[in-house]
């Protein structure tokens, strides 16, 4: 018989298929905790906290139904010390525990905390498709961490969209086909939502005075927080959205917050559903429906999951803890206050930030090329950007947030993740969205009254950082264009940028 054992389940380790649960032993206790240590380390969106607590409670109940012994510490439990390790100490003493086990956390801070506590490493979460060690080995001796090479290796390793050792159709990547704006009269499908009443947890969070950001309707909470709901979300995506996903995955529209995106990231990041089962289900559906779904749709989706997601986790564990302090451009400016209310005259930011506050969600181009683009052009300190992204998005856990934000979005890592800064003027935003047509600012103007701030800030950014960027082969043309401008024109643009940055709270 098993010695008295305590097994910790973190809020993002809700993997029903983990081998832990294959055995039932009354001497094994599972513990989940709602603790201030986790609600307070960053200022979270109210929907994010409620999604985690709702998912954790459902998972605990499912384990009990299966016959496992579960201890669940709610936020207001009188035994709850609000500290992960203090709670563990108390339970180990109370239950005469002889063995403590945990799954390897995905966040560095929790990994260090539990390693110090247990004096050993955790077991595998049995979720990801490549280990951090194998990731490091793949890039060993290479100067750059090129995602495309990693993505191709993962396709080969798992035989995804492959014909032997070659990609189906002979082409690896269809990114160039996946950059279309929504047509004017095109109406995307309404997203599936779950509309649960979470008033009980909402009232608990309010009563405990947990500081949060964002908005919520606690009577109709839309997110999937169980495995059953997550599988329904996956089914809805493959049956209704996949055929248009790739084509419009970069498109943005003020009237449609979901478009054809799967919105599976929260379910995946708390491990209610695995990346491999998502890919296998999606590829199978594509194989059976090739008459209406082109390969560019499924390839674009697969690239996000087995490419970017696994790649970002590998970068995180290879580069932490130094990564969270990188600030390549030495940016120092604070985030403007309208990041917490969406009240700006810039239409693209009003909608992207407002949507983030309304739904705890924005898709990757809104995050990268609207909100992140502005933050980089404006010279916001990457710590401030990190904290906002980590707090506001329902799927944001540091391993996936910081590599996308500090790396891909802010180029604060100096080129580890991205080969160039992802910045753009109004031209790109107008090309990919329907924001500019009704904006207070004029997308075509660089200077003067109502000139779009993105236009002058774009050139100001390149001018400020010419010493670090002018020799980058991927952006050389920007400097060719800038250097061809008359000195008077350049001065006028830089002056316009200065005016906007000095009045950033009122843009």
Coordinates of C-alpha atoms in Angstrom, one line a residue:
X1 CA 0.0 0.0 0.0
X2 CA 1.2 3.5 -0.9
X3 CA 2.7 5.5 2.0
X4 CA 0.7 8.6 2.9
X5 CA 1.3 10.8 -0.2
X6 CA 0.4 14.4 -1.0
X7 CA 0.2 15.4 -4.6
X8 CA 0.0 19.1 -5.6
X9 CA -2.0 20.1 -8.6
X10 CA -1.4 23.7 -9.8
X11 CA -4.1 25.8 -11.4
X12 CA -2.6 25.2 -14.9
X13 CA -2.1 21.4 -14.4
X14 CA -5.7 20.3 -15.0
X15 CA -4.7 17.3 -17.2
X16 CA -7.4 14.6 -16.9
X17 CA -5.3 12.2 -18.9
X18 CA -2.2 12.4 -16.6
X19 CA -0.9 9.0 -15.5
X20 CA -1.3 10.1 -11.8
X21 CA -5.0 9.4 -12.1
X22 CA -4.7 5.9 -13.4
X23 CA -4.4 4.5 -9.9
X24 CA -6.8 5.0 -7.0
X25 CA -5.3 4.8 -3.5
X26 CA -6.9 6.1 -0.4
X27 CA -3.4 7.0 0.9
X28 CA -2.9 9.5 -1.9
X29 CA -4.3 13.0 -1.3
X30 CA -4.5 15.6 -4.1
X31 CA -4.5 19.2 -3.2
X32 CA -5.6 22.3 -5.2
X33 CA -5.5 25.8 -3.8
X34 CA -7.0 29.2 -4.5
X35 CA -4.3 31.5 -3.0
X36 CA -3.4 35.2 -2.9
X37 CA 0.1 34.3 -3.8
X38 CA -1.2 33.6 -7.3
X39 CA -4.1 36.1 -7.5
X40 CA -1.8 39.0 -6.4
X41 CA 1.6 38.5 -8.0
X42 CA 0.3 40.5 -10.9
X43 CA -3.0 42.5 -11.4
X44 CA -5.1 39.9 -13.2
X45 CA -8.2 40.4 -15.3
X46 CA -11.3 39.4 -13.3
X47 CA -12.3 36.9 -16.0
X48 CA -8.8 35.2 -15.8
X49 CA -9.1 34.6 -12.0
X50 CA -12.7 33.3 -12.4
X51 CA -11.7 31.1 -15.3
X52 CA -8.9 29.5 -13.2
X53 CA -11.0 29.0 -10.1
X54 CA -14.0 27.6 -12.1
X55 CA -11.8 25.2 -14.0
X56 CA -9.9 24.1 -10.8
X57 CA -13.2 23.5 -8.9
X58 CA -14.6 21.4 -11.7
X59 CA -11.4 19.4 -12.0
X60 CA -11.4 18.7 -8.3
X61 CA -15.0 17.6 -8.4
X62 CA -14.2 15.3 -11.4
X63 CA -11.4 13.6 -9.4
X64 CA -13.6 13.1 -6.4
X65 CA -16.3 11.5 -8.7
X66 CA -13.6 9.1 -9.9
X67 CA -12.8 8.1 -6.4
X68 CA -9.7 10.1 -5.6
X69 CA -9.2 11.9 -2.3
X70 CA -9.1 15.6 -3.0
X71 CA -8.4 18.6 -0.7
X72 CA -9.5 21.9 -2.1
X73 CA -8.6 25.1 -0.3
X74 CA -10.9 27.9 -1.4
X75 CA -9.8 31.5 -1.2
X76 CA -11.7 32.2 2.0
X77 CA -11.0 28.9 3.7
X78 CA -10.0 29.5 7.3
X79 CA -7.1 27.1 7.0
X80 CA -5.8 28.8 3.9
X81 CA -2.5 30.7 4.7
X82 CA -2.6 32.2 1.1
X83 CA 1.0 30.8 0.6
X84 CA 1.6 27.7 -1.5
X85 CA 4.4 26.3 0.6
X86 CA 2.9 27.2 4.0
X87 CA -0.3 25.4 3.0
X88 CA 1.7 22.4 2.0
X89 CA 3.6 22.4 5.3
X90 CA 0.4 22.4 7.2
X91 CA -1.2 19.6 5.2
X92 CA 2.0 17.4 5.4
X93 CA 1.9 17.8 9.2
X94 CA -1.9 17.4 9.5
X95 CA -2.1 14.2 7.4
X96 CA 1.2 12.6 8.5
X97 CA 2.4 12.8 4.9
X98 CA 5.6 10.8 4.1
X99 CA 5.8 11.5 0.4
X100 CA 5.3 14.8 -1.4
X101 CA 5.0 14.9 -5.2
X102 CA 4.3 17.6 -7.7
X103 CA 4.3 18.1 -11.5
X104 CA 6.9 20.4 -12.9
X105 CA 5.5 24.0 -13.0
X106 CA 5.6 25.9 -16.3
X107 CA 6.6 29.1 -14.6
X108 CA 10.2 29.7 -13.4
X109 CA 9.2 31.3 -10.1
X110 CA 7.0 28.4 -9.1
X111 CA 9.6 25.9 -10.3
X112 CA 12.2 27.5 -8.0
X113 CA 9.8 27.8 -5.1
X114 CA 8.8 24.1 -5.2
X115 CA 12.3 22.9 -5.9
X116 CA 13.5 24.7 -2.8
X117 CA 10.5 23.3 -0.8
X118 CA 10.7 19.6 -2.0
X119 CA 14.5 19.4 -2.6
X120 CA 13.7 17.6 -5.8
X121 CA 12.3 18.3 -9.3
X122 CA 8.7 17.6 -10.3
X123 CA 7.5 14.9 -12.6
X124 CA 6.4 15.6 -16.2
X125 CA 3.0 17.2 -16.8
X126 CA 2.6 14.9 -19.8
X127 CA 1.2 17.8 -21.9
X128 CA 3.9 19.3 -24.2
X129 CA 5.3 17.8 -27.4
X130 CA 9.0 18.4 -26.7
X131 CA 11.0 18.7 -23.5
X132 CA 13.1 21.8 -22.7
X133 CA 16.2 19.6 -22.8
X134 CA 15.4 18.3 -26.3
X135 CA 14.7 21.9 -27.4
X136 CA 18.1 23.1 -26.1
X137 CA 19.8 20.1 -27.8
X138 CA 18.1 20.9 -31.1
X139 CA 19.6 24.5 -31.1
X140 CA 22.9 23.5 -29.5
X141 CA 25.8 25.2 -31.3
X142 CA 23.5 27.3 -33.5
X143 CA 23.8 31.1 -33.5
X144 CA 20.1 31.8 -33.8
X145 CA 16.9 30.1 -32.6
X146 CA 15.1 30.1 -36.0
X147 CA 11.5 29.1 -35.4
X148 CA 11.0 27.8 -39.0
X149 CA 13.7 25.1 -38.5
X150 CA 12.2 24.1 -35.2
X151 CA 8.7 23.9 -36.8
X152 CA 9.9 21.7 -39.6
X153 CA 11.6 19.4 -37.1
X154 CA 8.4 19.1 -35.1
X155 CA 6.4 18.3 -38.3
X156 CA 8.8 15.5 -39.1
X157 CA 8.9 14.2 -35.5
X158 CA 5.1 13.8 -35.3
X159 CA 4.4 13.2 -39.0
X160 CA 2.0 16.1 -39.2
X161 CA 1.0 17.1 -42.8
X162 CA 3.9 15.1 -44.1
X163 CA 4.5 12.7 -47.0
X164 CA 7.4 10.7 -45.7
X165 CA 10.2 13.2 -44.9
X166 CA 8.7 15.9 -47.1
X167 CA 5.8 18.2 -46.5
X168 CA 2.5 17.5 -48.3
X169 CA 2.4 19.5 -51.5
X170 CA 6.1 20.2 -51.2
X171 CA 5.6 23.4 -49.3
X172 CA 6.3 23.9 -45.6
X173 CA 4.7 27.2 -44.9
X174 CA 1.6 29.1 -46.2
X175 CA 2.0 32.2 -44.2
X176 CA 2.1 34.4 -47.3
X177 CA -1.5 33.2 -48.1
X178 CA -2.8 33.9 -44.7
X179 CA -2.7 37.7 -44.6
X180 CA -6.1 38.8 -45.9
X181 CA -8.4 41.5 -44.6
X182 CA -12.0 40.7 -44.0
X183 CA -14.0 41.7 -47.1
X184 CA -16.4 44.6 -46.5
X185 CA -19.6 42.5 -46.5
X186 CA -18.1 39.4 -44.9
X187 CA -19.7 38.4 -41.6
X188 CA -17.7 35.8 -39.6
X189 CA -19.6 33.1 -37.7
X190 CA -20.8 34.0 -34.2
X191 CA -18.4 32.4 -31.6
X192 CA -19.6 29.6 -29.4
X193 CA -19.9 30.7 -25.7
X194 CA -20.9 28.8 -22.6
X195 CA -22.7 31.5 -20.6
X196 CA -22.3 30.1 -17.1
X197 CA -23.4 31.8 -13.9
X198 CA -20.1 32.4 -11.9
X199 CA -21.7 34.9 -9.5
X200 CA -20.6 32.8 -6.5
X201 CA -16.9 33.0 -7.3
X202 CA -17.2 36.6 -8.5
X203 CA -18.7 37.6 -5.2
X204 CA -16.0 35.7 -3.4
X205 CA -13.3 37.6 -5.3
X206 CA -15.0 40.9 -4.6
X207 CA -15.5 40.1 -0.9
X208 CA -11.8 39.2 -0.5
X209 CA -10.9 42.5 -2.2
X210 CA -8.7 40.9 -4.8
X211 CA -7.5 43.8 -7.1
X212 CA -8.5 43.0 -10.7
X213 CA -8.7 44.7 -14.1
X214 CA -11.2 44.3 -16.9
X215 CA -15.0 43.7 -17.1
X216 CA -17.3 40.7 -16.7
X217 CA -20.9 39.6 -16.7
X218 CA -20.9 37.0 -13.9
X219 CA -24.3 35.8 -15.0
X220 CA -23.0 34.8 -18.4
X221 CA -19.4 33.7 -18.3
X222 CA -18.4 32.8 -21.8
X223 CA -15.2 30.7 -21.5
X224 CA -14.8 26.9 -21.6
X225 CA -13.5 25.8 -18.2
X226 CA -14.0 22.0 -18.3
X227 CA -12.7 19.3 -20.6
X228 CA -16.1 18.7 -22.0
X229 CA -16.6 22.3 -22.9
X230 CA -13.0 22.5 -24.3
X231 CA -13.7 19.5 -26.6
X232 CA -17.0 21.2 -27.7
X233 CA -14.9 24.4 -28.4
X234 CA -12.5 22.3 -30.5
X235 CA -15.4 20.7 -32.4
X236 CA -16.9 24.1 -33.1
X237 CA -13.6 25.3 -34.5
X238 CA -12.9 22.5 -36.9
X239 CA -16.5 22.3 -38.1
X240 CA -17.2 26.0 -38.5
X241 CA -14.0 28.1 -38.4
X242 CA -11.1 26.0 -39.8
X243 CA -12.0 26.6 -43.5
X244 CA -11.5 30.3 -43.1
X245 CA -8.9 30.3 -40.2
X246 CA -5.7 30.7 -42.2
X247 CA -7.0 33.2 -44.7
X248 CA -8.2 35.6 -42.0
X249 CA -6.0 34.7 -39.0
X250 CA -4.4 38.2 -39.2
X251 CA -7.5 40.2 -39.9
X252 CA -9.0 42.7 -37.5
X253 CA -12.4 44.2 -37.3
X254 CA -14.1 46.5 -34.7
X255 CA -17.4 44.5 -34.8
X256 CA -16.0 41.0 -34.5
X257 CA -13.8 40.0 -31.6
X258 CA -13.3 36.3 -32.4
X259 CA -13.5 36.1 -36.2
X260 CA -12.3 32.5 -37.0
X261 CA -9.9 31.9 -34.1
X262 CA -10.2 28.8 -32.0
X263 CA -9.9 30.5 -28.6
X264 CA -8.6 27.2 -27.3
X265 CA -5.5 28.8 -25.7
X266 CA -6.9 29.0 -22.1
X267 CA -8.1 25.4 -22.3
X268 CA -4.7 24.3 -23.7
X269 CA -2.6 26.4 -21.3
X270 CA -4.4 24.9 -18.2
X271 CA -4.0 21.5 -19.8
X272 CA -7.7 20.6 -20.1
X273 CA -6.9 19.7 -23.7
X274 CA -3.6 18.8 -25.2
X275 CA -1.9 20.3 -28.3
X276 CA -1.4 16.9 -29.9
X277 CA -5.1 16.0 -29.7
X278 CA -6.1 19.4 -31.1
X279 CA -3.7 18.9 -34.0
X280 CA -4.8 15.3 -34.7
X281 CA -8.5 16.3 -34.6
X282 CA -8.0 19.3 -36.9
X283 CA -5.8 17.4 -39.4
X284 CA -8.3 14.5 -39.5
X285 CA -11.2 16.9 -40.2
X286 CA -9.1 18.7 -42.9
X287 CA -8.2 15.3 -44.5
X288 CA -11.9 14.4 -44.7
X289 CA -13.0 17.9 -46.0
X290 CA -10.3 18.9 -48.5
X291 CA -12.9 19.9 -51.0
X292 CA -13.8 22.9 -48.9
X293 CA -10.7 23.4 -46.6
X294 CA -7.4 24.3 -48.3
X295 CA -4.1 23.2 -46.9
X296 CA -3.2 26.8 -46.0
X297 CA -5.9 26.9 -43.4
X298 CA -4.7 23.8 -41.5
X299 CA -1.0 24.6 -41.9
X300 CA -1.5 28.0 -40.4
X301 CA -3.2 26.5 -37.4
X302 CA -0.7 23.7 -37.0
X303 CA 2.2 26.3 -37.1
X304 CA 0.7 28.3 -34.2
X305 CA 0.5 25.2 -32.0
X306 CA 3.4 22.9 -32.7
X307 CA 5.5 25.8 -34.0
X308 CA 5.1 29.0 -32.0
X309 CA 3.6 27.5 -28.8
X310 CA 6.2 24.8 -28.3
X311 CA 9.0 27.1 -29.5
X312 CA 8.1 29.8 -27.1
X313 CA 8.2 27.4 -24.2
X314 CA 11.6 26.2 -25.3
X315 CA 13.0 29.7 -25.4
X316 CA 11.5 30.4 -22.0
X317 CA 13.3 27.5 -20.2
X318 CA 16.5 28.0 -22.2
X319 CA 16.8 31.7 -21.3
X320 CA 15.2 32.2 -17.9
X321 CA 15.7 33.8 -15.4
X322 CA 17.8 36.4 -17.3
X323 CA 15.1 36.8 -20.0
X324 CA 12.7 38.7 -17.8
X325 CA 15.2 41.5 -17.3
X326 CA 16.2 42.1 -20.9
X327 CA 15.6 45.7 -22.2
X328 CA 17.6 45.9 -25.5
X329 CA 16.4 49.5 -26.3
X330 CA 16.6 50.7 -22.7
X331 CA 13.0 51.9 -22.9
X332 CA 11.7 53.6 -19.8
X333 CA 8.3 55.2 -20.5
X334 CA 5.2 54.2 -18.5
X335 CA 2.1 52.7 -20.0
X336 CA -0.6 55.4 -20.5
X337 CA -3.6 55.1 -18.2
X338 CA -5.9 54.4 -21.1
X339 CA -4.5 50.9 -21.2
X340 CA -6.8 50.2 -18.3
X341 CA -10.0 51.7 -19.8
X342 CA -9.5 51.8 -23.6
X343 CA -10.3 55.5 -23.8
X344 CA -8.1 56.7 -26.6
X345 CA -8.9 58.4 -29.9
X346 CA -6.8 55.9 -31.8
X347 CA -9.5 53.5 -33.1
X348 CA -7.3 50.5 -33.4
X349 CA -6.1 50.8 -29.8
X350 CA -9.5 51.7 -28.5
X351 CA -11.0 48.5 -29.9
X352 CA -8.0 46.2 -29.2
X353 CA -7.5 47.4 -25.7
X354 CA -11.3 47.6 -25.1
X355 CA -11.8 44.1 -26.4
X356 CA -9.0 42.9 -24.1
X357 CA -10.8 44.5 -21.1
X358 CA -14.2 43.1 -22.2
X359 CA -13.2 39.5 -23.0
X360 CA -9.7 39.0 -21.5
X361 CA -8.8 38.1 -25.1
X362 CA -7.4 39.5 -28.3
X363 CA -5.9 37.5 -31.1
X364 CA -2.2 37.5 -32.0
X365 CA -2.2 40.3 -34.5
X366 CA -4.1 42.7 -32.2
X367 CA -1.6 41.8 -29.4
X368 CA 1.5 42.1 -31.7
X369 CA 0.8 44.7 -34.4
X370 CA -1.6 47.0 -32.5
X371 CA -1.0 47.0 -28.8
X372 CA 2.6 45.7 -28.9
X373 CA 3.5 47.9 -31.9
X374 CA 2.3 51.0 -30.2
X375 CA 4.1 50.1 -26.9
X376 CA 7.4 49.5 -28.8
X377 CA 7.1 52.7 -30.9
X378 CA 6.3 54.7 -27.8
X379 CA 9.3 53.3 -25.9
X380 CA 7.3 51.7 -23.0
X381 CA 9.4 49.9 -20.5
X382 CA 9.1 46.1 -21.2
X383 CA 8.4 45.4 -17.5
X384 CA 5.3 47.5 -17.8
X385 CA 4.2 45.8 -21.1
X386 CA 4.9 42.4 -19.6
X387 CA 2.8 43.1 -16.5
X388 CA -0.1 44.3 -18.5
X389 CA -0.1 41.4 -21.0
X390 CA 0.4 38.9 -18.2
X391 CA -2.6 40.3 -16.3
X392 CA -5.1 41.1 -19.0
X393 CA -5.2 37.9 -21.0
X394 CA -7.0 34.8 -19.9
X395 CA -4.4 32.5 -21.5
X396 CA -1.4 34.4 -20.2
X397 CA 1.0 32.3 -18.1
X398 CA 4.5 33.6 -18.0
X399 CA 6.2 30.9 -20.1
X400 CA 4.0 31.8 -23.1
X401 CA 3.4 35.5 -22.3
X402 CA 6.9 36.8 -21.7
X403 CA 8.5 35.3 -24.8
X404 CA 5.8 36.7 -27.0
X405 CA 5.7 40.1 -25.3
X406 CA 9.3 40.9 -24.3
X407 CA 10.6 38.9 -27.2
X408 CA 8.5 38.9 -30.3
X409 CA 6.5 42.1 -29.6
X410 CA 9.0 44.4 -27.9
X411 CA 12.3 43.1 -29.2
X412 CA 13.6 43.6 -25.7
X413 CA 15.7 40.4 -26.1
X414 CA 17.7 41.9 -29.0
X415 CA 16.7 39.3 -31.5
X416 CA 16.5 35.9 -29.7
X417 CA 12.9 35.3 -30.8
X418 CA 12.4 37.7 -33.7
X419 CA 14.9 38.6 -36.4
X420 CA 13.6 42.2 -36.5
X421 CA 11.3 44.5 -34.4
X422 CA 7.7 44.1 -35.4
X423 CA 6.7 47.7 -36.0
X424 CA 4.4 49.3 -38.5
X425 CA 2.8 52.5 -39.5
X426 CA -0.9 53.1 -40.3
X427 CA -0.5 51.6 -43.7
X428 CA -0.2 48.1 -42.3
X429 CA -3.0 48.6 -39.8
X430 CA -5.3 49.8 -42.6
X431 CA -4.3 46.9 -44.8
X432 CA -5.2 44.3 -42.2
X433 CA -8.2 45.9 -40.4
X434 CA -11.3 48.0 -40.6
X435 CA -10.1 50.4 -37.8
X436 CA -8.8 53.3 -39.8
X437 CA -11.9 54.3 -41.8
X438 CA -13.7 55.7 -38.7
X439 CA -10.8 56.9 -36.7
X440 CA -10.3 60.4 -35.3
X441 CA -6.8 60.4 -36.9
X442 CA -6.0 60.5 -40.6
X443 CA -4.1 57.3 -41.6
X444 CA -2.5 59.1 -44.6
X445 CA -0.9 62.0 -42.6
X446 CA 2.5 61.9 -41.0
X447 CA 2.4 65.3 -39.5
X448 CA -0.1 68.1 -38.7
X449 CA -3.6 68.1 -37.2
X450 CA -5.1 64.6 -36.8
X451 CA -2.0 62.9 -38.3
X452 CA -2.0 59.2 -37.3
X453 CA 0.4 58.8 -34.3
X454 CA 1.7 55.5 -35.7
X455 CA 3.2 57.3 -38.7
X456 CA 5.5 59.7 -36.9
X457 CA 6.2 57.3 -34.0
X458 CA 7.3 54.7 -36.6
X459 CA 10.0 56.9 -38.1
X460 CA 10.9 58.3 -34.7
X461 CA 11.5 54.7 -33.4
X462 CA 13.9 53.9 -36.3
X463 CA 15.7 57.2 -36.0
X464 CA 16.2 56.7 -32.2
X465 CA 17.6 53.3 -32.6
X466 CA 19.6 53.6 -35.8
X467 CA 22.8 52.5 -34.0
X468 CA 21.2 49.2 -33.2
X469 CA 19.0 48.6 -36.2
X470 CA 20.4 50.2 -39.3
X471 CA 22.6 47.3 -40.2
X472 CA 19.8 44.7 -39.8
X473 CA 19.3 43.2 -43.3
X474 CA 15.6 42.7 -42.8
X475 CA 14.9 46.4 -42.2
X476 CA 17.5 48.0 -44.4
X477 CA 14.9 49.5 -46.7
X478 CA 13.3 51.5 -43.9
X479 CA 16.6 53.3 -43.4
X480 CA 17.0 53.8 -47.2
X481 CA 13.6 55.5 -47.2
X482 CA 14.3 57.5 -44.1
X483 CA 17.7 58.7 -45.3
X484 CA 16.2 59.9 -48.6
X485 CA 13.9 62.3 -46.9
X486 CA 14.8 66.0 -46.7
X487 CA 16.2 67.1 -43.4
X488 CA 13.3 69.5 -43.0
X489 CA 10.7 66.7 -43.5
X490 CA 12.6 64.4 -41.0
X491 CA 12.7 67.2 -38.5
X492 CA 8.9 67.8 -38.9
X493 CA 8.2 64.1 -38.4
X494 CA 10.4 63.9 -35.3
X495 CA 8.8 67.0 -33.9
X496 CA 5.3 65.5 -34.4
X497 CA 6.4 62.3 -32.6
X498 CA 7.7 64.3 -29.7
X499 CA 4.4 66.2 -29.4
X500 CA 2.5 62.9 -29.3
X501 CA 4.9 61.3 -26.8
X502 CA 4.7 64.3 -24.5
X503 CA 0.9 64.1 -24.6
X504 CA 0.6 60.3 -24.6
X505 CA -2.2 60.2 -22.0
X506 CA -4.4 62.2 -24.4
X507 CA -3.8 60.4 -27.7

